[in-house]
Amino acid sequence: MTPADARSPQPQAKTGILIANLGTPDGYDYWSMRRYLNEFLSDKRVIDYPAWKWQPLLQGIILTKRPFTSGANYKLIWNEELNESPLMTITRSQTEALRARAHAEWGDRVMVDFCMRYGNPSTDEVLDRMVQAGCRRIVFLPLYPQYAGATSATANDQLFRALMQQKWQPSVRTCDPYFNREDYIAALAASVERKLEGRKPPKLVASYHGMPRRYADEGDPYYRHCRMTSDLLQRRLGWEDGIIDTTFQSVFGSEEWLRPYTVEHVAELARQGYTDIAVISPAFAADCIETLEEINGEIRESFEHAGGKEFTYIPCLNDDPAHVEVMLNVIRDNIGGWV
């Protein structure tokens, strides 16, 4: 007997371009937040404690209380018009801009979409959609300039798990981090100059998402990538040593994390007499809860409470044309021979 699919016309083979971001809850209500946080905090790449030790704490105390506080923070920044988080709005806009550029260059031979590591649209769902549309090759770009196990690696892990569900797996290329690319550094520098209108502040704090120091000690290159991004940004801006400080935010739990902590460092700067600072977040490809609420909320308040006066937040690159061009250039470097 001839299988049904052998008698059916197959879609024209395409190359898929799939970008991935961290994720977002579907809403800021308790159960939406709980589902999202449970998926996120159950990821062994994020929290690597043994399940017998971590899961009772997570399912008990943490997921009983944290959805309320996290939901309240999301509510402060929620895109009420579209009923979604800013990360979702921005990632969709990035995808649309990248799709337009990719189609202008490669036509209908490519399909461009996005997925989230946690929440919706899931990696499984989007990969399956691309395969069903005829994508026999996939270029996968996690939107994390600096590599970390808890970001780039877990995005790749999820893609590989999704591939395990496919009867006919497409070929896949995963993209390297782009923390030291000249075009990325140029886009960062341009965003600083644009926001500050050419002014050089006494201090520019480059605040990166934190991670337990133990992860770096065990071989994760994230800390080195962050320091290199800051150094390259300083050189591109033509600023002298000492103006850009590299710090880390979003500390969670009782372990020692990468230091200095942003929330403490900005307060110390104010106490030292630096009453005018700017803050940028080079590790985030899109503004999200950590930038729109944490930096513009908790971290700003810490600085002002310690005597700081002028606090300027420099937005993420988001869907800026220069950032879309960086993404397209990374894709170009990885799509060779496929289109």
Short mmCIF file of C-alpha atoms in Angstrom, two decimals:
data_model
loop_
_atom_site.label_atom_id
_atom_site.label_comp_id
_atom_site.label_asym_id
_atom_site.label_seq_id
_atom_site.Cartn_x
_atom_site.Cartn_y
_atom_site.Cartn_z
CA MET A 1 0.00 0.00 0.00
CA THR A 2 1.36 3.42 -0.91
CA PRO A 3 1.50 5.85 2.03
CA ALA A 4 -0.91 8.76 1.64
CA ASP A 5 1.77 11.38 1.85
CA ALA A 6 3.62 9.82 -1.10
CA ARG A 7 0.58 10.45 -3.31
CA SER A 8 0.15 14.05 -2.10
CA PRO A 9 2.10 16.98 -3.56
CA GLN A 10 4.83 18.12 -1.19
CA PRO A 11 5.27 21.84 -0.44
CA GLN A 12 8.27 23.52 -2.04
CA ALA A 13 11.31 23.18 0.20
CA LYS A 14 12.11 26.36 2.11
CA THR A 15 14.65 27.59 4.62
CA GLY A 16 13.22 28.71 7.94
CA ILE A 17 14.64 31.58 9.98
CA LEU A 18 13.53 31.15 13.58
CA ILE A 19 14.40 33.69 16.26
CA ALA A 20 13.86 32.89 19.92
CA ASN A 21 13.42 35.04 22.99
CA LEU A 22 13.05 34.20 26.66
CA GLY A 23 9.27 34.23 26.97
CA THR A 24 6.33 35.92 28.59
CA PRO A 25 3.24 35.01 30.58
CA ASP A 26 -0.07 35.07 28.74
CA GLY A 27 -1.44 37.49 31.34
CA TYR A 28 -0.62 39.01 34.69
CA ASP A 29 -3.29 37.09 36.62
CA TYR A 30 -2.24 34.55 39.23
CA TRP A 31 -2.65 31.36 37.17
CA SER A 32 -0.99 32.76 34.03
CA MET A 33 1.94 33.89 36.13
CA ARG A 34 2.12 30.60 37.99
CA ARG A 35 2.22 28.56 34.75
CA TYR A 36 4.94 30.77 33.31
CA LEU A 37 7.06 30.85 36.46
CA ASN A 38 6.71 27.10 36.95
CA GLU A 39 8.05 26.43 33.45
CA PHE A 40 10.84 28.98 33.81
CA LEU A 41 12.00 28.04 37.29
CA SER A 42 11.76 24.29 36.61
CA ASP A 43 14.37 24.59 33.84
CA LYS A 44 17.53 22.83 35.04
CA ARG A 45 19.60 25.30 33.01
CA VAL A 46 18.19 28.13 35.15
CA ILE A 47 18.08 26.44 38.55
CA ASP A 48 20.30 23.37 38.65
CA TYR A 49 19.51 22.14 42.15
CA PRO A 50 18.38 18.49 42.46
CA ALA A 51 14.63 18.14 41.91
CA TRP A 52 14.10 16.55 45.33
CA LYS A 53 15.55 19.67 46.92
CA TRP A 54 14.18 22.39 44.61
CA GLN A 55 10.72 21.28 43.52
CA PRO A 56 9.08 21.13 46.98
CA LEU A 57 10.29 24.69 47.62
CA LEU A 58 9.20 25.86 44.17
CA GLN A 59 5.77 24.22 44.19
CA GLY A 60 5.13 25.22 47.78
CA ILE A 61 6.38 28.60 48.97
CA ILE A 62 7.62 30.22 45.72
CA LEU A 63 4.70 29.48 43.40
CA THR A 64 2.23 30.34 46.14
CA LYS A 65 3.55 33.87 46.63
CA ARG A 66 5.65 34.95 43.66
CA PRO A 67 2.86 34.97 41.01
CA PHE A 68 1.16 37.79 42.95
CA THR A 69 4.25 40.03 43.13
CA SER A 70 5.41 39.23 39.59
CA GLY A 71 1.90 39.76 38.27
CA ALA A 72 1.71 43.18 39.93
CA ASN A 73 5.01 44.14 38.28
CA TYR A 74 3.85 42.93 34.86
CA LYS A 75 0.64 44.91 35.25
CA LEU A 76 2.70 48.11 35.52
CA ILE A 77 4.17 47.62 32.04
CA TRP A 78 1.48 45.55 30.28
CA ASN A 79 0.46 46.50 26.75
CA GLU A 80 -3.25 46.77 27.52
CA GLU A 81 -4.19 47.65 23.95
CA LEU A 82 -2.89 44.33 22.62
CA ASN A 83 -3.28 42.49 25.95
CA GLU A 84 0.29 41.24 25.95
CA SER A 85 3.65 41.98 27.50
CA PRO A 86 6.03 44.48 25.86
CA LEU A 87 8.44 41.63 25.14
CA MET A 88 5.81 39.98 22.97
CA THR A 89 5.00 43.24 21.17
CA ILE A 90 8.65 44.03 20.50
CA THR A 91 9.64 40.50 19.45
CA ARG A 92 6.77 40.41 16.96
CA SER A 93 7.86 43.79 15.57
CA GLN A 94 11.45 42.56 15.27
CA THR A 95 10.23 39.49 13.41
CA GLU A 96 8.11 41.50 11.01
CA ALA A 97 11.03 43.80 10.22
CA LEU A 98 13.41 40.87 9.77
CA ARG A 99 10.86 39.08 7.59
CA ALA A 100 10.56 42.09 5.30
CA ARG A 101 14.35 42.34 4.92
CA ALA A 102 14.77 38.58 4.42
CA HIS A 103 12.03 38.39 1.80
CA ALA A 104 13.52 41.34 -0.04
CA GLU A 105 16.81 39.44 -0.23
CA TRP A 106 15.73 35.81 -0.65
CA GLY A 107 12.06 35.98 -1.66
CA ASP A 108 9.66 33.17 -0.78
CA ARG A 109 12.52 30.71 -0.40
CA VAL A 110 12.62 31.67 3.29
CA MET A 111 10.07 31.68 6.09
CA VAL A 112 10.67 33.90 9.15
CA ASP A 113 9.01 33.38 12.53
CA PHE A 114 9.67 33.65 16.26
CA CYS A 115 9.18 31.48 19.32
CA MET A 116 9.58 31.77 23.08
CA ARG A 117 11.56 29.44 25.31
CA TYR A 118 8.87 29.69 27.98
CA GLY A 119 5.21 30.37 27.32
CA ASN A 120 3.69 31.05 23.91
CA PRO A 121 4.30 30.76 21.04
CA SER A 122 6.25 27.67 22.07
CA THR A 123 9.29 26.36 20.24
CA ASP A 124 7.47 23.07 19.52
CA GLU A 125 4.47 24.83 18.00
CA VAL A 126 6.44 27.16 15.74
CA LEU A 127 8.95 24.54 14.60
CA ASP A 128 6.07 22.22 13.65
CA ARG A 129 4.40 25.04 11.73
CA MET A 130 7.59 25.72 9.80
CA VAL A 131 8.09 22.04 8.99
CA GLN A 132 4.49 21.73 7.81
CA ALA A 133 5.06 24.76 5.57
CA GLY A 134 7.94 22.96 3.87
CA CYS A 135 11.02 24.19 5.75
CA ARG A 136 13.67 21.52 5.28
CA ARG A 137 16.39 23.72 6.78
CA ILE A 138 16.20 25.95 9.87
CA VAL A 139 18.54 28.75 10.96
CA PHE A 140 17.94 29.25 14.69
CA LEU A 141 18.91 32.55 16.32
CA PRO A 142 18.49 32.90 20.10
CA LEU A 143 18.23 36.64 20.78
CA TYR A 144 20.96 36.74 23.42
CA PRO A 145 24.07 38.70 22.43
CA GLN A 146 26.15 37.09 25.20
CA TYR A 147 26.10 33.30 25.53
CA ALA A 148 24.88 31.76 28.78
CA GLY A 149 23.71 28.29 29.63
CA ALA A 150 20.51 29.72 31.10
CA THR A 151 19.66 31.64 27.91
CA SER A 152 21.31 30.55 24.64
CA ALA A 153 21.86 26.92 25.65
CA THR A 154 18.37 26.31 27.01
CA ALA A 155 16.86 27.85 23.85
CA ASN A 156 18.91 25.39 21.79
CA ASP A 157 17.95 22.54 24.14
CA GLN A 158 14.27 23.25 23.57
CA LEU A 159 14.73 23.34 19.81
CA PHE A 160 16.49 19.96 19.91
CA ARG A 161 13.70 18.52 22.07
CA ALA A 162 11.16 19.81 19.56
CA LEU A 163 13.11 18.15 16.73
CA MET A 164 12.72 14.82 18.53
CA GLN A 165 8.98 15.02 17.86
CA GLN A 166 9.39 15.42 14.09
CA LYS A 167 9.05 12.38 11.84
CA TRP A 168 11.13 14.13 9.18
CA GLN A 169 13.63 16.38 10.87
CA PRO A 170 14.89 19.45 9.05
CA SER A 171 18.57 20.32 9.01
CA VAL A 172 19.37 22.92 11.66
CA ARG A 173 22.08 25.53 12.20
CA THR A 174 22.27 27.35 15.52
CA CYS A 175 23.87 30.79 15.56
CA ASP A 176 26.81 31.88 17.67
CA PRO A 177 26.37 34.70 20.20
CA TYR A 178 27.04 38.13 18.75
CA PHE A 179 28.42 40.00 21.79
CA ASN A 180 31.57 41.14 19.98
CA ARG A 181 30.29 41.76 16.46
CA GLU A 182 31.29 45.14 15.12
CA ASP A 183 27.78 45.88 13.82
CA TYR A 184 26.20 45.03 17.19
CA ILE A 185 28.64 47.24 19.10
CA ALA A 186 28.07 50.05 16.59
CA ALA A 187 24.30 49.75 17.08
CA LEU A 188 24.74 49.90 20.88
CA ALA A 189 26.99 52.95 20.63
CA ALA A 190 24.55 54.70 18.30
CA SER A 191 21.71 54.09 20.77
CA VAL A 192 23.79 55.65 23.56
CA GLU A 193 24.66 58.70 21.47
CA ARG A 194 21.08 59.10 20.29
CA LYS A 195 19.57 58.94 23.78
CA LEU A 196 22.24 61.14 25.40
CA GLU A 197 22.32 63.49 22.41
CA GLY A 198 26.12 63.36 22.33
CA ARG A 199 26.48 64.07 26.07
CA LYS A 200 29.00 61.98 27.99
CA PRO A 201 27.67 61.19 31.50
CA PRO A 202 30.01 60.85 34.49
CA LYS A 203 28.98 57.17 34.61
CA LEU A 204 27.30 54.77 32.19
CA VAL A 205 26.22 51.60 33.98
CA ALA A 206 26.03 48.58 31.68
CA SER A 207 23.61 46.34 33.56
CA TYR A 208 23.52 42.70 32.46
CA HIS A 209 21.21 39.97 33.66
CA GLY A 210 22.84 38.15 36.55
CA MET A 211 23.73 34.52 37.10
CA PRO A 212 25.12 32.53 40.03
CA ARG A 213 28.87 33.00 40.22
CA ARG A 214 29.21 29.24 40.49
CA TYR A 215 28.01 28.87 36.88
CA ALA A 216 30.87 31.05 35.66
CA ASP A 217 33.34 29.16 37.86
CA GLU A 218 32.12 25.95 36.22
CA GLY A 219 32.92 27.24 32.73
CA ASP A 220 30.02 29.39 31.51
CA PRO A 221 31.58 32.21 29.39
CA TYR A 222 28.80 34.73 30.10
CA TYR A 223 30.82 36.95 32.45
CA ARG A 224 33.67 37.26 29.96
CA HIS A 225 31.26 38.03 27.13
CA CYS A 226 29.63 40.81 29.18
CA ARG A 227 32.94 42.40 30.09
CA MET A 228 34.06 42.27 26.47
CA THR A 229 30.84 43.92 25.28
CA SER A 230 31.36 46.77 27.76
CA ASP A 231 35.00 47.19 26.73
CA LEU A 232 34.16 47.23 23.03
CA LEU A 233 31.33 49.71 23.62
CA GLN A 234 33.72 52.03 25.45
CA ARG A 235 36.21 51.92 22.58
CA ARG A 236 33.51 52.51 19.99
CA LEU A 237 32.26 55.56 21.91
CA GLY A 238 35.84 56.81 22.27
CA TRP A 239 35.45 57.22 26.03
CA GLU A 240 38.27 56.94 28.54
CA ASP A 241 38.56 54.12 31.08
CA GLY A 242 36.36 54.32 34.16
CA ILE A 243 33.19 55.77 32.66
CA ILE A 244 31.43 52.47 31.88
CA ASP A 245 30.78 50.15 34.83
CA THR A 246 29.70 46.55 34.26
CA THR A 247 27.09 45.32 36.75
CA PHE A 248 24.53 42.53 37.12
CA GLN A 249 20.84 42.61 38.02
CA SER A 250 17.90 40.28 38.78
CA VAL A 251 19.56 38.39 41.63
CA PHE A 252 17.45 35.45 42.85
CA GLY A 253 17.91 33.18 45.86
CA SER A 254 20.66 33.06 48.48
CA GLU A 255 23.64 32.04 46.33
CA GLU A 256 26.44 34.45 45.48
CA TRP A 257 25.82 35.90 42.01
CA LEU A 258 28.06 37.81 39.63
CA ARG A 259 29.00 41.15 41.14
CA PRO A 260 28.65 44.05 41.47
CA TYR A 261 24.86 44.00 41.81
CA THR A 262 23.31 46.86 39.85
CA VAL A 263 20.81 47.86 42.54
CA GLU A 264 23.61 48.24 45.11
CA HIS A 265 26.14 49.77 42.71
CA VAL A 266 23.95 52.67 41.58
CA ALA A 267 23.28 53.59 45.22
CA GLU A 268 27.00 53.53 45.94
CA LEU A 269 27.64 55.76 42.93
CA ALA A 270 25.16 58.30 44.30
CA ARG A 271 26.84 58.21 47.69
CA GLN A 272 30.19 58.83 45.99
CA GLY A 273 28.79 61.96 44.35
CA TYR A 274 27.82 60.60 40.94
CA THR A 275 24.37 62.18 40.86
CA ASP A 276 24.01 61.92 37.06
CA ILE A 277 24.18 58.44 35.53
CA ALA A 278 22.85 56.56 32.50
CA VAL A 279 21.99 52.87 32.42
CA ILE A 280 22.00 50.54 29.43
CA SER A 281 21.13 46.82 29.22
CA PRO A 282 23.29 45.20 26.51
CA ALA A 283 22.24 41.64 27.36
CA PHE A 284 18.60 42.23 26.44
CA ALA A 285 17.57 42.28 22.78
CA ALA A 286 14.16 43.69 23.70
CA ASP A 287 12.81 45.74 26.57
CA CYS A 288 11.03 43.54 29.08
CA ILE A 289 10.11 43.26 32.76
CA GLU A 290 13.79 43.43 33.78
CA THR A 291 14.34 46.74 32.00
CA LEU A 292 10.99 48.50 32.01
CA GLU A 293 10.11 47.66 35.60
CA GLU A 294 13.28 46.57 37.40
CA ILE A 295 15.69 49.18 36.02
CA ASN A 296 13.17 52.00 35.74
CA GLY A 297 11.63 50.99 39.07
CA GLU A 298 13.74 49.31 41.75
CA ILE A 299 17.16 50.34 40.41
CA ARG A 300 16.14 53.94 39.69
CA GLU A 301 14.62 54.20 43.17
CA SER A 302 17.80 52.82 44.76
CA PHE A 303 19.85 55.50 43.01
CA GLU A 304 17.50 58.34 43.88
CA HIS A 305 17.05 57.22 47.49
CA ALA A 306 20.85 57.41 47.92
CA GLY A 307 20.93 60.99 46.63
CA GLY A 308 21.06 60.55 42.87
CA LYS A 309 19.41 63.23 40.72
CA GLU A 310 19.58 62.41 37.01
CA PHE A 311 18.86 58.81 35.96
CA THR A 312 18.69 58.12 32.23
CA TYR A 313 17.64 54.72 30.95
CA ILE A 314 18.84 53.90 27.43
CA PRO A 315 16.30 51.54 25.81
CA CYS A 316 17.25 48.18 24.35
CA LEU A 317 17.91 47.98 20.63
CA ASN A 318 14.44 46.48 20.12
CA ASP A 319 13.29 46.85 16.48
CA ASP A 320 15.70 49.64 15.62
CA PRO A 321 16.76 49.23 11.96
CA ALA A 322 20.40 48.89 12.99
CA HIS A 323 19.48 46.00 15.29
CA VAL A 324 17.44 44.30 12.57
CA GLU A 325 20.47 44.65 10.30
CA VAL A 326 22.63 42.93 12.95
CA MET A 327 20.14 40.06 13.11
CA LEU A 328 20.07 39.81 9.32
CA ASN A 329 23.89 39.80 9.18
CA VAL A 330 24.03 36.95 11.70
CA ILE A 331 21.52 35.06 9.56
CA ARG A 332 23.57 35.76 6.43
CA ASP A 333 26.62 34.25 8.14
CA ASN A 334 24.70 31.04 8.85
CA ILE A 335 22.47 30.56 5.83
CA GLY A 336 25.20 30.19 3.22
CA GLY A 337 24.56 27.42 0.70
CA TRP A 338 20.93 27.05 1.74
CA VAL A 339 19.36 29.82 -0.34
#
